[in-house]
PDB file of C-alpha atoms and ligand atoms in Angstrom:
ATOM      1  CA  MET A   1      -3.947  14.247   2.426  1.00 98.00           C
ATOM      2  CA  ARG A   2      -6.847  13.720   0.241  1.00 98.00           C
ATOM      3  CA  ILE A   3      -6.926  10.056  -1.671  1.00 98.00           C
ATOM      4  CA  ASP A   4      -9.841   9.506  -3.962  1.00 98.00           C
ATOM      5  CA  VAL A   5     -10.782   6.223  -5.136  1.00 98.00           C
ATOM      6  CA  LEU A   6     -12.287   5.191  -8.393  1.00 98.00           C
ATOM      7  CA  THR A   7     -14.036   2.028  -8.788  1.00 97.00           C
ATOM      8  CA  LEU A   8     -16.984  -0.058  -9.624  1.00 95.00           C
ATOM      9  CA  PHE A   9     -17.292  -1.475  -6.211  1.00 96.00           C
ATOM     10  CA  PRO A  10     -17.217   0.832  -3.371  1.00 98.00           C
ATOM     11  CA  GLU A  11     -18.626  -1.275  -0.846  1.00 98.00           C
ATOM     12  CA  MET A  12     -15.474  -3.017  -1.063  1.00 98.00           C
ATOM     13  CA  PHE A  13     -13.647  -0.418   1.039  1.00 98.00           C
ATOM     14  CA  GLU A  14     -16.350  -0.223   3.665  1.00 97.00           C
ATOM     15  CA  SER A  15     -14.958  -2.298   6.398  1.00 98.00           C
ATOM     16  CA  PRO A  16     -11.108  -1.889   6.080  1.00 98.00           C
ATOM     17  CA  LEU A  17     -11.866   2.066   6.268  1.00 98.00           C
ATOM     18  CA  SER A  18     -14.218   2.243   8.967  1.00 98.00           C
ATOM     19  CA  SER A  19     -11.780   0.127  11.157  1.00 96.00           C
ATOM     20  CA  SER A  20      -8.819   0.685  13.042  1.00 96.00           C
ATOM     21  CA  ILE A  21      -6.152   3.156  12.144  1.00 96.00           C
ATOM     22  CA  LEU A  22      -7.884   3.953   9.113  1.00 98.00           C
ATOM     23  CA  LYS A  23     -10.697   4.885  10.988  1.00 98.00           C
ATOM     24  CA  ARG A  24      -8.942   7.282  13.292  1.00 97.00           C
ATOM     25  CA  ALA A  25      -7.099   8.614  10.558  1.00 98.00           C
ATOM     26  CA  GLN A  26     -10.067  10.130   9.036  1.00 98.00           C
ATOM     27  CA  ASP A  27     -11.826  10.736  11.832  1.00 98.00           C
ATOM     28  CA  VAL A  28      -9.162  12.908  13.541  1.00 97.00           C
ATOM     29  CA  GLY A  29      -8.813  14.631   9.774  1.00 98.00           C
ATOM     30  CA  ILE A  30      -5.096  13.131   8.783  1.00 98.00           C
ATOM     31  CA  VAL A  31      -6.652  12.018   5.761  1.00 98.00           C
ATOM     32  CA  ASP A  32      -9.855  12.433   3.699  1.00 98.00           C
ATOM     33  CA  ILE A  33     -10.858   9.012   1.791  1.00 98.00           C
ATOM     34  CA  VAL A  34     -13.289  10.051  -1.298  1.00 98.00           C
ATOM     35  CA  LEU A  35     -14.767   6.953  -3.028  1.00 98.00           C
ATOM     36  CA  THR A  36     -16.391   7.509  -6.328  1.00 98.00           C
ATOM     37  CA  ASN A  37     -18.447   5.013  -8.273  1.00 98.00           C
ATOM     38  CA  ILE A  38     -17.090   4.664 -12.097  1.00 97.00           C
ATOM     39  CA  ARG A  39     -20.668   3.459 -12.815  1.00 97.00           C
ATOM     40  CA  ASP A  40     -22.122   6.801 -11.983  1.00 98.00           C
ATOM     41  CA  PHE A  41     -20.789   7.818 -15.369  1.00 98.00           C
ATOM     42  CA  ALA A  42     -22.150   5.238 -17.251  1.00 97.00           C
ATOM     43  CA  PRO A  43     -23.215   6.950 -20.954  1.00 94.00           C
ATOM     44  CA  ASP A  44     -26.820   5.035 -20.167  1.00 93.00           C
ATOM     45  CA  SER A  45     -29.622   4.561 -17.978  1.00 93.00           C
ATOM     46  CA  PHE A  46     -28.348   0.688 -17.890  1.00 95.00           C
ATOM     47  CA  ARG A  47     -25.388   1.798 -16.091  1.00 95.00           C
ATOM     48  CA  LYS A  48     -23.491  -0.122 -18.758  1.00 95.00           C
ATOM     49  CA  VAL A  49     -19.770   0.260 -18.321  1.00 95.00           C
ATOM     50  CA  ASP A  50     -18.380  -2.675 -20.421  1.00 94.00           C
ATOM     51  CA  ASP A  51     -19.005  -4.100 -23.822  1.00 94.00           C
ATOM     52  CA  LYS A  52     -18.015  -7.055 -26.069  1.00 94.00           C
ATOM     53  CA  PRO A  53     -14.114  -7.269 -26.922  1.00 93.00           C
ATOM     54  CA  TYR A  54     -13.155  -6.129 -30.772  1.00 96.00           C
ATOM     55  CA  GLY A  55     -11.848  -9.308 -32.568  1.00 96.00           C
ATOM     56  CA  GLY A  56     -14.421 -11.519 -30.676  1.00 95.00           C
ATOM     57  CA  GLY A  57     -13.012 -13.605 -27.657  1.00 92.00           C
ATOM     58  CA  PRO A  58     -14.659 -14.303 -24.086  1.00 90.00           C
ATOM     59  CA  GLY A  59     -15.325 -11.934 -21.148  1.00 89.00           C
ATOM     60  CA  MET A  60     -16.598  -8.433 -21.253  1.00 91.00           C
ATOM     61  CA  VAL A  61     -14.052  -5.129 -21.792  1.00 92.00           C
ATOM     62  CA  MET A  62     -14.311  -2.388 -19.376  1.00 92.00           C
ATOM     63  CA  MET A  63     -15.261   0.840 -21.535  1.00 96.00           C
ATOM     64  CA  PRO A  64     -12.590   3.883 -21.395  1.00 97.00           C
ATOM     65  CA  GLY A  65     -15.558   6.627 -21.316  1.00 97.00           C
ATOM     66  CA  PRO A  66     -16.695   6.280 -18.362  1.00 97.00           C
ATOM     67  CA  VAL A  67     -13.300   5.756 -16.397  1.00 97.00           C
ATOM     68  CA  PHE A  68     -12.270   8.898 -18.302  1.00 97.00           C
ATOM     69  CA  ASP A  69     -15.414  11.078 -17.243  1.00 98.00           C
ATOM     70  CA  CYS A  70     -14.959   9.663 -13.608  1.00 98.00           C
ATOM     71  CA  LEU A  71     -11.635  11.012 -13.336  1.00 97.00           C
ATOM     72  CA  GLU A  72     -12.430  14.159 -15.543  1.00 97.00           C
ATOM     73  CA  HIS A  73     -15.100  15.018 -12.253  1.00 98.00           C
ATOM     74  CA  VAL A  74     -13.023  13.803  -9.497  1.00 98.00           C
ATOM     75  CA  GLU A  75      -9.858  16.159 -10.426  1.00 97.00           C
ATOM     76  CA  LYS A  76     -11.756  18.570 -10.355  1.00 97.00           C
ATOM     77  CA  LEU A  77     -13.550  18.017  -6.639  1.00 96.00           C
ATOM     78  CA  ALA A  78     -10.354  19.644  -4.866  1.00 94.00           C
ATOM     79  CA  PRO A  79      -7.520  22.284  -6.108  1.00 92.00           C
ATOM     80  CA  PRO A  80      -4.180  20.269  -5.642  1.00 89.00           C
ATOM     81  CA  LYS A  81      -3.044  18.781  -8.828  1.00 91.00           C
ATOM     82  CA  PRO A  82      -3.245  15.126  -7.944  1.00 96.00           C
ATOM     83  CA  ARG A  83      -0.816  12.202  -8.203  1.00 96.00           C
ATOM     84  CA  ILE A  84      -2.897   9.368 -10.268  1.00 97.00           C
ATOM     85  CA  ILE A  85      -2.252   6.003  -9.941  1.00 97.00           C
ATOM     86  CA  LEU A  86      -3.591   2.718 -11.931  1.00 96.00           C
ATOM     87  CA  LEU A  87      -3.565  -0.453 -10.056  1.00 96.00           C
ATOM     88  CA  THR A  88      -2.654  -3.175 -12.444  1.00 94.00           C
ATOM     89  CA  PRO A  89      -0.384  -6.242 -12.283  1.00 93.00           C
ATOM     90  CA  GLN A  90       1.572  -4.538 -15.322  1.00 91.00           C
ATOM     91  CA  GLY A  91       2.634  -2.092 -13.033  1.00 95.00           C
ATOM     92  CA  GLN A  92       5.835  -1.011 -10.970  1.00 97.00           C
ATOM     93  CA  ARG A  93       6.243  -2.816  -8.054  1.00 98.00           C
ATOM     94  CA  PHE A  94       4.837  -1.237  -4.790  1.00 98.00           C
ATOM     95  CA  ASP A  95       7.084  -1.189  -1.685  1.00 97.00           C
ATOM     96  CA  GLN A  96       7.927   0.609   1.380  1.00 96.00           C
ATOM     97  CA  ALA A  97       9.934   3.642  -0.222  1.00 96.00           C
ATOM     98  CA  LYS A  98       7.171   4.176  -2.633  1.00 98.00           C
ATOM     99  CA  ALA A  99       4.625   4.229   0.250  1.00 98.00           C
ATOM    100  CA  ALA A 100       7.104   6.975   1.878  1.00 97.00           C
ATOM    101  CA  GLU A 101       7.095   9.044  -1.736  1.00 97.00           C
ATOM    102  CA  LEU A 102       3.416   8.733  -1.922  1.00 98.00           C
ATOM    103  CA  SER A 103       2.869   9.963   1.554  1.00 98.00           C
ATOM    104  CA  LYS A 104       4.417  13.439   1.289  1.00 98.00           C
ATOM    105  CA  GLN A 105       1.936  14.415  -1.677  1.00 98.00           C
ATOM    106  CA  THR A 106      -1.079  16.300  -0.606  1.00 97.00           C
ATOM    107  CA  ARG A 107      -3.471  14.105  -3.078  1.00 98.00           C
ATOM    108  CA  LEU A 108      -3.768  11.010  -4.497  1.00 98.00           C
ATOM    109  CA  ILE A 109      -6.134   9.396  -6.970  1.00 98.00           C
ATOM    110  CA  LEU A 110      -6.343   5.645  -7.187  1.00 98.00           C
ATOM    111  CA  ILE A 111      -8.061   3.987 -10.280  1.00 97.00           C
ATOM    112  CA  ALA A 112      -8.889   0.620  -9.374  1.00 96.00           C
ATOM    113  CA  GLY A 113     -10.245  -1.290 -12.230  1.00 86.00           C
ATOM    114  CA  LYS A 114     -11.139  -5.073 -13.349  1.00 81.00           C
ATOM    115  CA  TYR A 115      -8.288  -6.998 -14.098  1.00 74.00           C
ATOM    116  CA  GLU A 116      -9.665  -8.774 -16.887  1.00 75.00           C
ATOM    117  CA  GLY A 117     -11.055  -6.824 -19.904  1.00 74.00           C
ATOM    118  CA  PHE A 118      -9.354  -2.933 -19.783  1.00 84.00           C
ATOM    119  CA  ASP A 119      -9.373  -1.581 -22.576  1.00 93.00           C
ATOM    120  CA  GLU A 120      -6.115  -0.683 -23.599  1.00 92.00           C
ATOM    121  CA  ARG A 121      -6.959   3.028 -23.990  1.00 95.00           C
ATOM    122  CA  ILE A 122      -7.315   3.507 -20.404  1.00 93.00           C
ATOM    123  CA  ARG A 123      -3.835   2.808 -19.841  1.00 90.00           C
ATOM    124  CA  ILE A 124      -2.519   4.614 -22.734  1.00 93.00           C
ATOM    125  CA  GLY A 125      -4.345   7.307 -22.401  1.00 94.00           C
ATOM    126  CA  LEU A 126      -4.523   8.481 -18.731  1.00 91.00           C
ATOM    127  CA  ASP A 127      -1.440  10.202 -17.479  1.00 84.00           C
ATOM    128  CA  ALA A 128      -1.284   7.683 -14.493  1.00 92.00           C
ATOM    129  CA  GLU A 129       1.471   5.867 -12.808  1.00 96.00           C
ATOM    130  CA  GLN A 130       1.072   2.231 -12.760  1.00 95.00           C
ATOM    131  CA  VAL A 131       1.653   0.076  -9.700  1.00 97.00           C
ATOM    132  CA  SER A 132       1.503  -3.405  -8.889  1.00 97.00           C
ATOM    133  CA  ILE A 133       1.299  -4.720  -5.440  1.00 98.00           C
ATOM    134  CA  GLY A 134       3.134  -7.892  -6.494  1.00 98.00           C
ATOM    135  CA  ASP A 135       3.989 -10.463  -9.132  1.00 97.00           C
ATOM    136  CA  TYR A 136       0.386 -12.337  -8.837  1.00 96.00           C
ATOM    137  CA  VAL A 137      -3.042 -11.142 -10.316  1.00 93.00           C
ATOM    138  CA  ILE A 138      -6.056 -10.694  -8.308  1.00 95.00           C
ATOM    139  CA  ASN A 139      -9.753 -10.096  -9.532  1.00 92.00           C
ATOM    140  CA  GLY A 140      -9.477  -5.946  -9.645  1.00 93.00           C
ATOM    141  CA  GLY A 141      -7.492  -3.433  -8.210  1.00 96.00           C
ATOM    142  CA  GLU A 142      -9.757  -2.781  -5.149  1.00 97.00           C
ATOM    143  CA  LEU A 143      -7.673  -5.104  -2.891  1.00 98.00           C
ATOM    144  CA  ALA A 144      -4.596  -3.229  -4.328  1.00 98.00           C
ATOM    145  CA  ALA A 145      -5.636   0.223  -3.783  1.00 98.00           C
ATOM    146  CA  MET A 146      -6.705  -0.774   0.063  1.00 98.00           C
ATOM    147  CA  VAL A 147      -2.691  -2.107   0.347  1.00 98.00           C
ATOM    148  CA  VAL A 148      -1.948   1.005  -0.838  1.00 98.00           C
ATOM    149  CA  ILE A 149      -3.998   3.169   1.278  1.00 98.00           C
ATOM    150  CA  ASP A 150      -2.963   1.159   4.218  1.00 98.00           C
ATOM    151  CA  ALA A 151       0.760   1.260   4.097  1.00 98.00           C
ATOM    152  CA  VAL A 152       0.579   5.390   3.031  1.00 98.00           C
ATOM    153  CA  VAL A 153      -1.502   6.558   5.701  1.00 98.00           C
ATOM    154  CA  ARG A 154       0.213   4.443   8.471  1.00 97.00           C
ATOM    155  CA  LEU A 155       3.339   7.024   7.358  1.00 96.00           C
ATOM    156  CA  LEU A 156       1.500  10.394   7.379  1.00 97.00           C
ATOM    157  CA  PRO A 157       2.377  12.412  10.723  1.00 95.00           C
ATOM    158  CA  GLY A 158      -0.009  11.789  13.678  1.00 95.00           C
ATOM    159  CA  ALA A 159      -1.859   8.205  12.104  1.00 96.00           C
ATOM    160  CA  LEU A 160      -0.346   6.127  14.562  1.00 94.00           C
ATOM    161  CA  GLY A 161       0.169   6.575  18.187  1.00 80.00           C
ATOM    162  CA  ASP A 162       3.528   6.619  19.201  1.00 69.00           C
ATOM    163  CA  GLN A 163       3.199   3.147  20.434  1.00 54.00           C
ATOM    164  CA  ASP A 164       2.504   1.786  17.262  1.00 60.00           C
ATOM    165  CA  SER A 165       5.534   4.200  15.616  1.00 77.00           C
ATOM    166  CA  ALA A 166       6.453   3.299  11.844  1.00 84.00           C
ATOM    167  CA  ARG A 167       9.651   4.242  12.371  1.00 79.00           C
ATOM    168  CA  ASP A 168      11.425   0.890  12.945  1.00 81.00           C
ATOM    169  CA  ASP A 169       9.123  -1.155  10.412  1.00 88.00           C
ATOM    170  CA  SER A 170      10.194  -3.591   8.258  1.00 89.00           C
ATOM    171  CA  PHE A 171      11.918  -2.274   5.002  1.00 91.00           C
ATOM    172  CA  SER A 172      11.790   1.082   6.643  1.00 86.00           C
ATOM    173  CA  GLU A 173      15.340   3.466   6.319  1.00 83.00           C
ATOM    174  CA  SER A 174      15.654   3.250  10.193  1.00 81.00           C
ATOM    175  CA  VAL A 175      16.119  -0.763   9.663  1.00 82.00           C
ATOM    176  CA  GLY A 176      18.265  -0.296   6.881  1.00 85.00           C
ATOM    177  CA  GLY A 177      15.770  -1.434   4.560  1.00 88.00           C
ATOM    178  CA  GLY A 178      15.961  -5.038   6.128  1.00 93.00           C
ATOM    179  CA  LEU A 179      13.332  -6.879   8.733  1.00 95.00           C
ATOM    180  CA  GLU A 180      12.341  -5.544  11.938  1.00 94.00           C
ATOM    181  CA  TYR A 181      14.018  -6.821  15.275  1.00 96.00           C
ATOM    182  CA  PRO A 182      11.996  -9.343  17.476  1.00 96.00           C
ATOM    183  CA  GLN A 183       9.469  -7.755  19.820  1.00 96.00           C
ATOM    184  CA  TYR A 184       8.133  -9.298  23.169  1.00 98.00           C
ATOM    185  CA  THR A 185       5.974  -8.241  25.622  1.00 97.00           C
ATOM    186  CA  ARG A 186       4.843  -9.847  28.769  1.00 97.00           C
ATOM    187  CA  PRO A 187       5.140 -12.939  30.385  1.00 98.00           C
ATOM    188  CA  GLU A 188       9.040 -12.897  30.788  1.00 98.00           C
ATOM    189  CA  THR A 189       8.427 -16.935  30.340  1.00 98.00           C
ATOM    190  CA  PHE A 190       5.698 -18.793  28.091  1.00 98.00           C
ATOM    191  CA  ARG A 191       6.168 -22.098  26.991  1.00 98.00           C
ATOM    192  CA  GLY A 192       9.454 -22.543  27.945  1.00 98.00           C
ATOM    193  CA  MET A 193      10.472 -19.448  25.575  1.00 98.00           C
ATOM    194  CA  LYS A 194      12.217 -16.598  27.615  1.00 98.00           C
ATOM    195  CA  VAL A 195      12.361 -13.142  26.401  1.00 98.00           C
ATOM    196  CA  PRO A 196      16.163 -12.661  25.906  1.00 98.00           C
ATOM    197  CA  ASP A 197      18.002 -11.045  28.875  1.00 98.00           C
ATOM    198  CA  ILE A 198      19.316  -7.994  27.287  1.00 98.00           C
ATOM    199  CA  LEU A 199      15.766  -6.379  26.941  1.00 98.00           C
ATOM    200  CA  LEU A 200      15.235  -7.043  30.723  1.00 98.00           C
ATOM    201  CA  SER A 201      18.699  -5.312  31.594  1.00 98.00           C
ATOM    202  CA  GLY A 202      17.728  -1.755  31.113  1.00 97.00           C
ATOM    203  CA  HIS A 203      20.833  -1.081  28.896  1.00 98.00           C
ATOM    204  CA  HIS A 204      19.229   1.292  26.285  1.00 98.00           C
ATOM    205  CA  ALA A 205      22.663   1.475  23.906  1.00 98.00           C
ATOM    206  CA  GLU A 206      23.108  -2.417  24.485  1.00 98.00           C
ATOM    207  CA  ILE A 207      19.713  -3.151  23.481  1.00 98.00           C
ATOM    208  CA  GLU A 208      20.114  -0.789  20.578  1.00 96.00           C
ATOM    209  CA  LYS A 209      23.101  -2.347  19.489  1.00 98.00           C
ATOM    210  CA  TRP A 210      21.340  -6.140  19.770  1.00 98.00           C
ATOM    211  CA  ARG A 211      18.253  -4.968  17.837  1.00 97.00           C
ATOM    212  CA  LYS A 212      20.626  -3.967  14.781  1.00 96.00           C
ATOM    213  CA  GLN A 213      22.174  -7.367  15.011  1.00 97.00           C
ATOM    214  CA  GLN A 214      18.949  -9.265  14.748  1.00 97.00           C
ATOM    215  CA  THR A 215      17.546  -6.906  12.208  1.00 95.00           C
ATOM    216  CA  LEU A 216      20.978  -7.908  10.416  1.00 95.00           C
ATOM    217  CA  GLU A 217      20.548 -11.543  11.299  1.00 97.00           C
ATOM    218  CA  ARG A 218      16.888 -11.964  10.510  1.00 96.00           C
ATOM    219  CA  THR A 219      17.026 -10.240   6.882  1.00 96.00           C
ATOM    220  CA  LYS A 220      19.978 -12.236   6.027  1.00 96.00           C
ATOM    221  CA  ARG A 221      18.287 -15.469   7.118  1.00 97.00           C
ATOM    222  CA  TYR A 222      14.840 -14.805   5.933  1.00 97.00           C
ATOM    223  CA  ARG A 223      15.333 -12.362   3.053  1.00 96.00           C
ATOM    224  CA  PRO A 224      18.770 -12.143   1.939  1.00 95.00           C
ATOM    225  CA  ASP A 225      17.266 -10.485  -1.251  1.00 93.00           C
ATOM    226  CA  LEU A 226      17.111  -7.243   0.817  1.00 92.00           C
ATOM    227  CA  LEU A 227      20.813  -7.734   1.999  1.00 87.00           C
ATOM    228  CA  ARG A 228      22.857  -5.993  -1.007  1.00 63.00           C
ATOM    229  CA  PRO A 229      21.449  -2.671  -1.251  1.00 54.00           C
ATOM    230  CA  ILE A 230      21.610  -2.228   2.883  1.00 46.00           C
ATOM    231  CA  TYR A 231      24.837  -3.540   3.464  1.00 50.00           C
ATOM    232  CA  PRO A 232      26.972  -3.101   0.309  1.00 52.00           C
ATOM    233  CA  LYS A 233      30.532  -3.894   1.628  1.00 54.00           C
ATOM    234  CA  GLU A 234      29.508  -7.252   3.547  1.00 54.00           C
ATOM    235  CA  ASN A 235      28.083  -8.779   0.100  1.00 50.00           C
ATOM    236  CA  THR A 236      30.889  -7.715  -2.416  1.00 46.00           C
ATOM    237  CA  THR A 237      32.900 -10.405  -2.500  1.00 47.00           C
TER     238      THR A 237
HETATM  239  N1  ADE B 301      -5.349  -6.029 -10.617  1.00 59.26           N
HETATM  240  C1  ADE B 301      -5.217  -7.225 -10.364  1.00 59.26           C
HETATM  241  N2  ADE B 301      -3.705  -7.914 -10.001  1.00 59.26           N
HETATM  242  C2  ADE B 301      -3.169  -6.636  -9.382  1.00 59.26           C
HETATM  243  C3  ADE B 301      -1.817  -6.624  -8.954  1.00 59.26           C
HETATM  244  N3  ADE B 301      -1.164  -7.409  -8.465  1.00 59.26           N
HETATM  245  N4  ADE B 301      -1.704  -5.175  -8.153  1.00 59.26           N
HETATM  246  C4  ADE B 301      -2.205  -4.253  -8.764  1.00 59.26           C
HETATM  247  N5  ADE B 301      -3.468  -3.939  -9.186  1.00 59.26           N
HETATM  248  C5  ADE B 301      -3.860  -5.713  -9.879  1.00 59.26           C
END
C-alpha cells in the first residue's frame, strides 16, 4: 500500500512513523508512506498559504490553490487511482470497519489541513471523502491522519507479528464488533489478583467459550451502545 500525506507540518509525523509497528511495516515494504508539504506549492517566494478572510473576522484562511496544486502533483507520483481522504471534524466518523475497508486499498491520499480557516472550496472542490476521528476538535488534521494510518497499517497482512495479531482486537469482526476479552500474563498472582483458572486449564474449547462470554459481558458493561448490532436478538425486547 502507498499512503501519501499532504500537510503543512510534515515534522509532526517523524516520531510516530519511525517507531514500532509503523516503522517495521515501512522497513519491510508493506507500506510506503510519503509526506508532502503543502507549503511547497505556495504561489510566492514567501511561501504564504493563507490569507485574510473575505467578509472580515479574526484569523487567517488556508487558500485553496496550494492544496489543489499539491494534490494534483502527488496524484501523478504513482499509478494506482488513490482514495482521497480529507481529515475534518465534519467528516464521517472513523471506526474499525472504515479502517478495514481502507486497508484493502492499494493507495490512499490523506489531506491534513488546519482546522480553523479552511477555504470552503477545498471541501467542495476536492473529490475527497471527509473523515473525522471523533466528535471533538483538534488543531489540525495531522494527528487525525496519524490515527488513520496507524489503524489501517496494523491491518495490512504481515504488519503485525503473530503474537500481536489484530484478529481479536476490540471492534473487530471476530469479537462481533464488541470489546476484546481480558488478557493475562505472568505472574499467576499479582498483588492478590489471580489469573482466572480457566486460562491455566489448557482446555482450548472452554477458553474460547470463556473469552466469548467475557467479550459479551464487558461490552454490556462498558459499551452497551455497541451491543445492538452485535447481538440483535438479545436486545429486541
Ligand atoms: N481536524 C480537527 N478536528 C478533527 C477531527 N475530529 N477529525 C479529523 N480531523 C480533524
